[in-house]
Coordinates of C-alpha atoms and ligand atoms in Angstrom, one line a residue:
M61 CA -85.8 -19.4 38.7
D62 CA -83.7 -22.3 37.6
T63 CA -80.9 -20.5 35.8
V64 CA -78.8 -23.6 35.5
T65 CA -81.5 -25.4 33.5
I66 CA -82.0 -22.4 31.3
L67 CA -78.2 -22.2 30.6
S68 CA -77.8 -25.9 29.8
H69 CA -80.8 -25.7 27.5
V70 CA -79.4 -22.6 25.7
K71 CA -76.1 -24.4 25.2
K72 CA -77.9 -26.9 22.9
K73 CA -78.8 -24.0 20.6
E74 CA -75.2 -22.9 19.8
A75 CA -75.3 -24.4 16.3
W76 CA -78.7 -22.8 15.7
I77 CA -77.5 -19.4 16.8
H78 CA -74.4 -19.7 14.5
D79 CA -76.4 -20.8 11.5
T80 CA -79.2 -18.3 11.9
L81 CA -76.8 -15.4 12.6
R82 CA -74.8 -16.2 9.5
E83 CA -77.9 -16.3 7.3
L84 CA -79.1 -13.0 8.7
V85 CA -75.7 -11.2 8.3
Q86 CA -75.5 -12.5 4.7
Q87 CA -78.8 -10.8 4.0
E88 CA -77.5 -7.2 3.8
S89 CA -80.0 -4.6 5.0
P90 CA -79.0 -1.0 4.9
S91 CA -81.7 1.4 6.2
E92 CA -82.1 3.1 2.8
D93 CA -82.8 -0.1 0.9
R94 CA -86.4 -1.1 1.5
P95 CA -86.4 -4.4 -0.5
A96 CA -83.2 -5.6 1.3
V97 CA -84.5 -4.8 4.7
N98 CA -87.8 -6.5 3.9
A99 CA -85.9 -9.6 2.8
A100 CA -84.3 -9.6 6.3
M101 CA -87.8 -9.1 7.8
A102 CA -89.1 -12.0 5.8
L103 CA -86.4 -14.3 7.3
L104 CA -87.3 -13.2 10.8
E105 CA -91.0 -13.6 10.1
R106 CA -90.4 -17.2 9.0
L107 CA -88.3 -18.0 12.1
A108 CA -90.9 -16.4 14.4
R109 CA -93.8 -18.3 12.9
E110 CA -91.8 -21.6 13.4
Q111 CA -91.8 -20.7 17.1
G112 CA -95.5 -20.1 17.1
A113 CA -95.4 -16.3 17.1
R114 CA -98.4 -14.2 16.1
V115 CA -97.2 -11.8 13.4
K116 CA -98.3 -8.3 12.5
R117 CA -96.5 -6.6 9.7
H118 CA -96.7 -2.8 9.7
R119 CA -96.3 -2.1 6.0
Q120 CA -94.2 1.0 5.1
R121 CA -93.6 2.8 1.8
E122 CA -90.4 4.8 2.5
F123 CA -88.5 2.2 4.6
G124 CA -88.7 -1.5 5.2
D125 CA -91.7 -2.9 7.1
V126 CA -91.9 -3.0 10.9
L127 CA -92.5 -6.4 12.4
E128 CA -94.5 -6.9 15.6
L129 CA -94.1 -10.5 16.9
R130 CA -96.2 -11.7 19.8
F131 CA -94.9 -14.8 21.7
G132 CA -96.3 -16.7 24.7
P133 CA -99.8 -17.3 26.0
P134 CA -102.3 -15.0 24.1
R135 CA -104.4 -14.8 27.3
S136 CA -102.5 -14.0 30.5
S137 CA -102.9 -11.7 33.5
R138 CA -99.2 -10.7 33.1
K139 CA -98.4 -7.6 31.0
P140 CA -96.0 -8.3 28.1
V141 CA -92.3 -7.6 28.1
L142 CA -91.3 -5.6 25.1
L143 CA -88.1 -6.5 23.3
L144 CA -86.8 -3.9 20.9
G145 CA -84.6 -4.7 18.0
H146 CA -83.8 -3.3 14.5
L147 CA -82.8 -5.2 11.3
D148 CA -81.4 -2.3 9.4
T149 CA -77.6 -1.6 9.4
V150 CA -75.4 1.3 8.4
W151 CA -73.6 -0.8 5.8
P152 CA -74.5 -0.4 2.0
I153 CA -75.2 -3.3 -0.3
G154 CA -72.0 -4.9 -1.4
T155 CA -70.1 -4.5 1.9
L156 CA -70.1 -8.3 2.3
S157 CA -67.5 -8.4 -0.6
E158 CA -65.0 -6.6 1.6
M159 CA -66.3 -7.6 5.0
P160 CA -67.6 -11.1 4.5
W161 CA -69.1 -13.3 7.2
R162 CA -66.2 -15.1 8.8
E163 CA -65.3 -16.9 12.0
A164 CA -61.8 -16.2 13.4
D165 CA -60.2 -15.3 16.7
H166 CA -63.2 -16.7 18.7
R167 CA -65.4 -14.2 17.0
Y168 CA -68.1 -13.9 14.2
W169 CA -67.4 -11.0 11.8
G170 CA -69.5 -9.2 9.3
P171 CA -71.6 -6.1 8.6
G172 CA -74.3 -5.6 11.2
V173 CA -73.3 -8.7 13.2
L174 CA -73.0 -6.8 16.5
D175 CA -75.4 -3.9 15.7
M176 CA -77.6 -5.7 16.0
K177 CA -78.3 -8.9 14.2
A178 CA -76.7 -11.1 17.0
G179 CA -79.0 -9.3 19.5
V180 CA -82.1 -10.3 17.4
V181 CA -80.9 -13.9 17.1
I182 CA -80.2 -14.0 20.9
A183 CA -83.8 -12.9 21.5
L184 CA -85.2 -15.7 19.3
A185 CA -83.1 -18.3 21.0
A186 CA -84.1 -17.0 24.4
L187 CA -87.8 -17.1 23.5
N188 CA -87.6 -20.6 22.1
T189 CA -85.8 -21.7 25.3
L190 CA -88.6 -20.3 27.4
R191 CA -91.2 -22.0 25.3
E192 CA -89.5 -25.4 25.4
L193 CA -89.0 -25.1 29.2
K194 CA -92.7 -24.1 29.6
L195 CA -91.7 -20.8 31.1
A196 CA -93.3 -18.7 28.4
R197 CA -95.0 -15.4 29.3
P198 CA -96.4 -12.7 27.0
V199 CA -93.6 -11.1 25.0
T200 CA -93.7 -8.6 22.1
L201 CA -90.6 -8.5 19.9
L202 CA -90.7 -5.4 17.8
L203 CA -88.2 -5.2 14.9
N204 CA -87.9 -1.9 13.1
S205 CA -86.3 -1.0 9.8
E206 CA -84.9 2.5 10.3
E207 CA -83.3 2.7 13.7
E208 CA -80.0 3.8 12.2
V209 CA -81.6 6.9 10.7
G210 CA -83.5 7.9 13.9
S211 CA -86.6 5.7 13.9
P212 CA -88.8 8.2 12.1
I213 CA -91.7 5.8 11.3
S214 CA -91.4 3.2 14.1
R215 CA -91.2 5.6 17.0
A216 CA -95.0 5.9 17.5
I217 CA -95.4 2.0 17.3
T218 CA -92.5 1.6 19.8
E219 CA -94.1 4.1 22.2
R220 CA -97.6 2.6 22.0
L221 CA -96.3 -0.9 22.7
A222 CA -94.1 0.3 25.5
L223 CA -97.1 1.8 27.3
E224 CA -98.9 -1.6 27.5
S225 CA -95.7 -3.4 28.7
A226 CA -94.3 -4.3 32.1
A227 CA -90.7 -3.4 31.0
V228 CA -88.6 -2.8 27.9
L229 CA -85.5 -4.8 27.1
V230 CA -83.3 -3.4 24.3
L231 CA -81.2 -5.8 22.2
E232 CA -78.5 -3.3 21.3
P233 CA -74.9 -4.4 22.0
A234 CA -73.5 -4.4 25.5
Q235 CA -71.1 -1.6 26.4
G236 CA -68.0 -3.7 26.8
L237 CA -69.5 -6.3 29.1
A238 CA -72.0 -4.0 30.7
Y239 CA -75.7 -3.3 30.3
K240 CA -76.7 0.3 29.7
T241 CA -78.7 2.1 32.3
A242 CA -78.4 5.6 30.9
R243 CA -78.1 7.1 27.4
K244 CA -77.8 10.7 26.3
G245 CA -80.5 12.4 24.3
V246 CA -79.6 13.3 20.7
G247 CA -80.4 16.4 18.7
H248 CA -79.5 17.7 15.3
Y249 CA -79.6 21.3 14.0
D250 CA -78.9 22.8 10.6
V251 CA -77.6 26.4 10.7
Q252 CA -78.0 28.2 7.4
V253 CA -76.6 31.7 6.7
T254 CA -77.6 33.6 3.6
G255 CA -75.4 36.6 2.7
V256 CA -74.9 38.9 -0.3
S257 CA -72.5 37.8 -3.1
A258 CA -70.1 40.1 -4.8
H259 CA -66.9 40.0 -6.9
S260 CA -64.1 40.0 -4.4
G261 CA -61.9 42.2 -6.6
V262 CA -64.4 44.5 -8.3
D263 CA -66.9 45.3 -5.6
F264 CA -65.8 43.7 -2.4
E265 CA -67.6 46.3 -0.3
R266 CA -71.0 45.3 -1.6
G267 CA -70.6 41.7 -0.4
H268 CA -71.8 40.3 2.9
S269 CA -70.0 37.1 3.5
A270 CA -72.2 34.2 4.8
I271 CA -69.0 32.3 5.5
L272 CA -67.6 35.0 7.8
E273 CA -71.0 35.2 9.6
L274 CA -71.2 31.4 10.0
A275 CA -67.6 31.3 11.3
K276 CA -68.6 33.7 14.1
L277 CA -71.8 31.6 14.9
I278 CA -69.8 28.4 15.1
Q279 CA -67.7 30.0 17.9
T280 CA -70.9 30.8 19.8
I281 CA -72.5 27.4 19.1
S282 CA -69.5 25.5 20.1
G283 CA -69.5 27.5 23.3
F284 CA -72.9 25.9 24.2
T285 CA -70.9 22.8 25.2
N286 CA -70.9 22.3 29.0
L287 CA -69.0 19.2 30.0
A288 CA -70.0 19.5 33.7
R289 CA -73.6 19.3 32.5
K290 CA -72.7 16.4 30.1
L291 CA -74.0 18.6 27.3
T292 CA -72.0 18.5 24.1
V293 CA -72.5 20.5 20.9
N294 CA -70.5 19.4 17.8
C295 CA -70.4 21.4 14.5
G296 CA -69.6 18.3 12.5
V297 CA -70.2 19.5 8.9
I298 CA -69.6 22.9 7.3
A299 CA -70.1 24.0 3.7
G300 CA -70.4 27.2 1.9
G301 CA -69.2 29.5 -0.9
T302 CA -68.5 28.8 -4.5
R303 CA -65.1 30.3 -5.5
S304 CA -62.3 32.1 -3.7
N305 CA -62.9 35.3 -5.7
V306 CA -66.6 35.5 -4.8
V307 CA -67.9 36.8 -1.5
A308 CA -70.0 33.8 -0.3
S309 CA -73.8 34.2 -0.4
S310 CA -74.5 31.0 1.5
A311 CA -72.9 28.8 4.1
H312 CA -74.3 26.1 6.5
C313 CA -73.3 23.9 9.3
E314 CA -74.7 20.7 10.7
V315 CA -74.6 20.3 14.5
D316 CA -74.9 17.3 16.7
V317 CA -76.2 17.9 20.3
R318 CA -76.1 15.4 23.2
I319 CA -77.9 16.0 26.5
A320 CA -78.0 14.0 29.7
K321 CA -81.0 15.6 31.3
A322 CA -84.5 15.8 29.8
S323 CA -84.8 19.4 30.9
D324 CA -81.8 20.4 28.8
A325 CA -83.9 19.9 25.7
A326 CA -85.7 23.1 26.3
Y327 CA -82.5 24.8 27.4
V328 CA -80.7 23.9 24.2
E329 CA -83.6 24.8 22.0
K330 CA -83.6 28.3 23.6
L331 CA -79.9 28.7 23.0
F332 CA -80.3 27.9 19.3
R333 CA -83.3 30.1 18.9
S334 CA -81.5 33.0 20.5
L335 CA -78.7 33.0 17.9
K336 CA -78.4 36.2 15.9
V337 CA -76.2 37.4 13.0
S338 CA -73.9 40.4 13.6
D339 CA -74.2 41.6 10.0
P340 CA -77.8 42.8 9.4
Q341 CA -77.5 42.1 5.7
C342 CA -77.1 38.4 6.4
K343 CA -80.1 36.1 7.2
L344 CA -80.0 33.2 9.6
T345 CA -82.3 30.1 9.3
I346 CA -82.2 27.3 12.0
T347 CA -83.9 24.0 11.6
G348 CA -83.9 20.8 13.7
G349 CA -84.2 20.1 17.4
I350 CA -83.7 17.3 20.0
N351 CA -85.1 14.1 18.4
R352 CA -84.3 11.5 21.1
P353 CA -84.9 12.4 24.7
P354 CA -82.2 11.1 27.1
M355 CA -82.7 7.7 28.9
E356 CA -82.1 8.8 32.5
R357 CA -81.0 6.4 35.2
K358 CA -84.3 6.1 37.1
A359 CA -85.7 3.8 39.7
G360 CA -87.5 1.4 37.2
T361 CA -84.3 0.9 35.2
I362 CA -82.1 0.5 38.3
A363 CA -84.5 -2.2 39.6
L364 CA -84.3 -4.1 36.3
F365 CA -80.5 -3.9 36.4
K366 CA -80.3 -5.3 39.9
K367 CA -82.5 -8.2 38.9
A368 CA -80.2 -8.8 35.8
R369 CA -77.1 -8.6 38.0
S370 CA -78.3 -11.2 40.5
L371 CA -79.5 -13.5 37.6
A372 CA -76.0 -13.1 36.0
A373 CA -74.4 -14.0 39.3
A374 CA -76.5 -17.2 39.4
L375 CA -75.3 -17.9 35.8
G376 CA -71.7 -17.5 36.9
F377 CA -70.7 -14.0 35.7
D378 CA -70.4 -10.4 36.9
L379 CA -72.6 -7.8 35.3
E380 CA -71.8 -4.1 35.4
E381 CA -73.8 -1.1 34.3
A382 CA -72.7 1.7 32.1
A383 CA -73.9 5.0 30.6
T384 CA -73.3 6.0 26.9
G385 CA -73.6 9.1 24.7
G386 CA -75.2 7.1 21.9
G387 CA -79.0 6.9 21.5
S388 CA -81.3 4.0 20.9
D389 CA -85.0 3.2 20.8
G390 CA -84.7 2.7 24.5
N391 CA -84.5 6.5 24.8
F392 CA -88.1 6.8 23.7
T393 CA -89.5 4.2 26.1
A394 CA -87.5 5.3 29.1
A395 CA -88.7 8.9 28.6
L396 CA -92.3 7.6 28.9
G397 CA -91.5 6.3 32.3
V398 CA -91.5 2.6 31.3
P399 CA -88.7 0.7 33.0
T400 CA -86.1 0.1 30.3
L401 CA -82.8 -1.8 30.3
D402 CA -80.5 -1.5 27.3
G403 CA -77.4 -3.3 26.0
M404 CA -78.9 -6.8 26.3
G405 CA -77.7 -8.0 22.9
A406 CA -74.3 -9.3 22.0
V407 CA -70.8 -8.6 23.4
G408 CA -68.3 -7.4 20.8
E409 CA -66.6 -4.5 19.2
G410 CA -66.7 -2.2 16.2
A411 CA -70.3 -1.2 15.7
H412 CA -70.4 0.9 12.5
A413 CA -66.7 0.1 12.0
A414 CA -64.7 -2.2 9.7
H415 CA -63.8 -4.5 12.7
E416 CA -67.4 -5.1 13.7
S417 CA -67.5 -8.5 15.4
V418 CA -69.2 -10.6 18.1
V419 CA -67.4 -12.6 20.8
I420 CA -68.7 -16.1 20.5
E421 CA -68.2 -17.3 24.1
H422 CA -70.7 -14.6 25.4
L423 CA -73.6 -15.6 23.1
V424 CA -74.9 -18.5 25.2
P425 CA -74.6 -16.8 28.7
R426 CA -76.2 -13.6 27.3
T427 CA -79.0 -15.6 25.8
A428 CA -79.6 -17.4 29.1
L429 CA -79.6 -14.1 31.0
L430 CA -82.1 -12.6 28.6
A431 CA -84.4 -15.6 28.9
A432 CA -84.1 -15.5 32.8
M433 CA -84.9 -11.8 32.8
I434 CA -88.0 -12.2 30.5
A435 CA -89.3 -15.0 32.8
S436 CA -88.7 -13.2 36.0
I437 CA -90.2 -9.8 35.3
E438 CA -93.7 -9.6 36.9
Ligands
ZN593 ZN1 -78.2 -0.6 16.9

């Protein structure tokens, strides 16, 4: 693998990376806005066609379309490498007026620039490099439209494509400078208590407070956290009651759960299903569950990381690995046993935050590393 040739070839694409990333960031694309996400998809479809990609558009009603782009020789004995990206962001339309695209302090700034529009642009630049250097192999680039809301419609497509692929490379941002070899699984529960309302002055005794009952349950639920087990349970939203002089007839709580081991999904589920109210006049309803399995640090992922580290060394930089509590589409593919390496997108700071930005100097080396990885996976 001639990493030096790849690197010098990618360097010639710096202006293209800049122009394309600016155009993509300036097309706002919040998950909830189907036409806006589809406009970003149309831009990517055009760029992919320019590179000779075969395009399949999975049309959607509720969210933007999902784009399946096939690169490289259509007939090959090698299995494809699956690249996972998303074009939706957490930023509502109009964010650009307060957080415009700009270049300052050796960075590119703007909504979605790090998470993960730069990752998608890096992937296109890497694929174009491989094509020009005649190193192309079968690659599927899957771009979904609803990752930031849990990938409800694209999950099945992602899983199907992963199962036919040699490996999965995820274009999410790096963790600092590191690639991600483990991610926690993610769950969400809604805990709803229904009590009996009453006038707090006139007939207090007739009331059964949903708020009091929920408060007790929150103590129990928060106690499910087990830091040694890397299991966290966060009651992040509570609501209930109507007025201070009414015994509350309803209250609810939204809970975020993170697990490090796949087997903890059943364990957590059992804990939630075993919850009981202490006041028999109150009723408890629990909905939700674990919706992303954890990406555990397994042999296939470790082998991919070792390959990436040695290619990075040949390109002249050190590559570390890291674990994160956040989930991605890589959770789904890793859980199927397909070797998955994550964090292969841009280096920067402030995903989902006002200081979202990408460090420019890392764009070329990360593109070269992605290209070298794609070419070297058997
Ligand atoms: Zn992301």
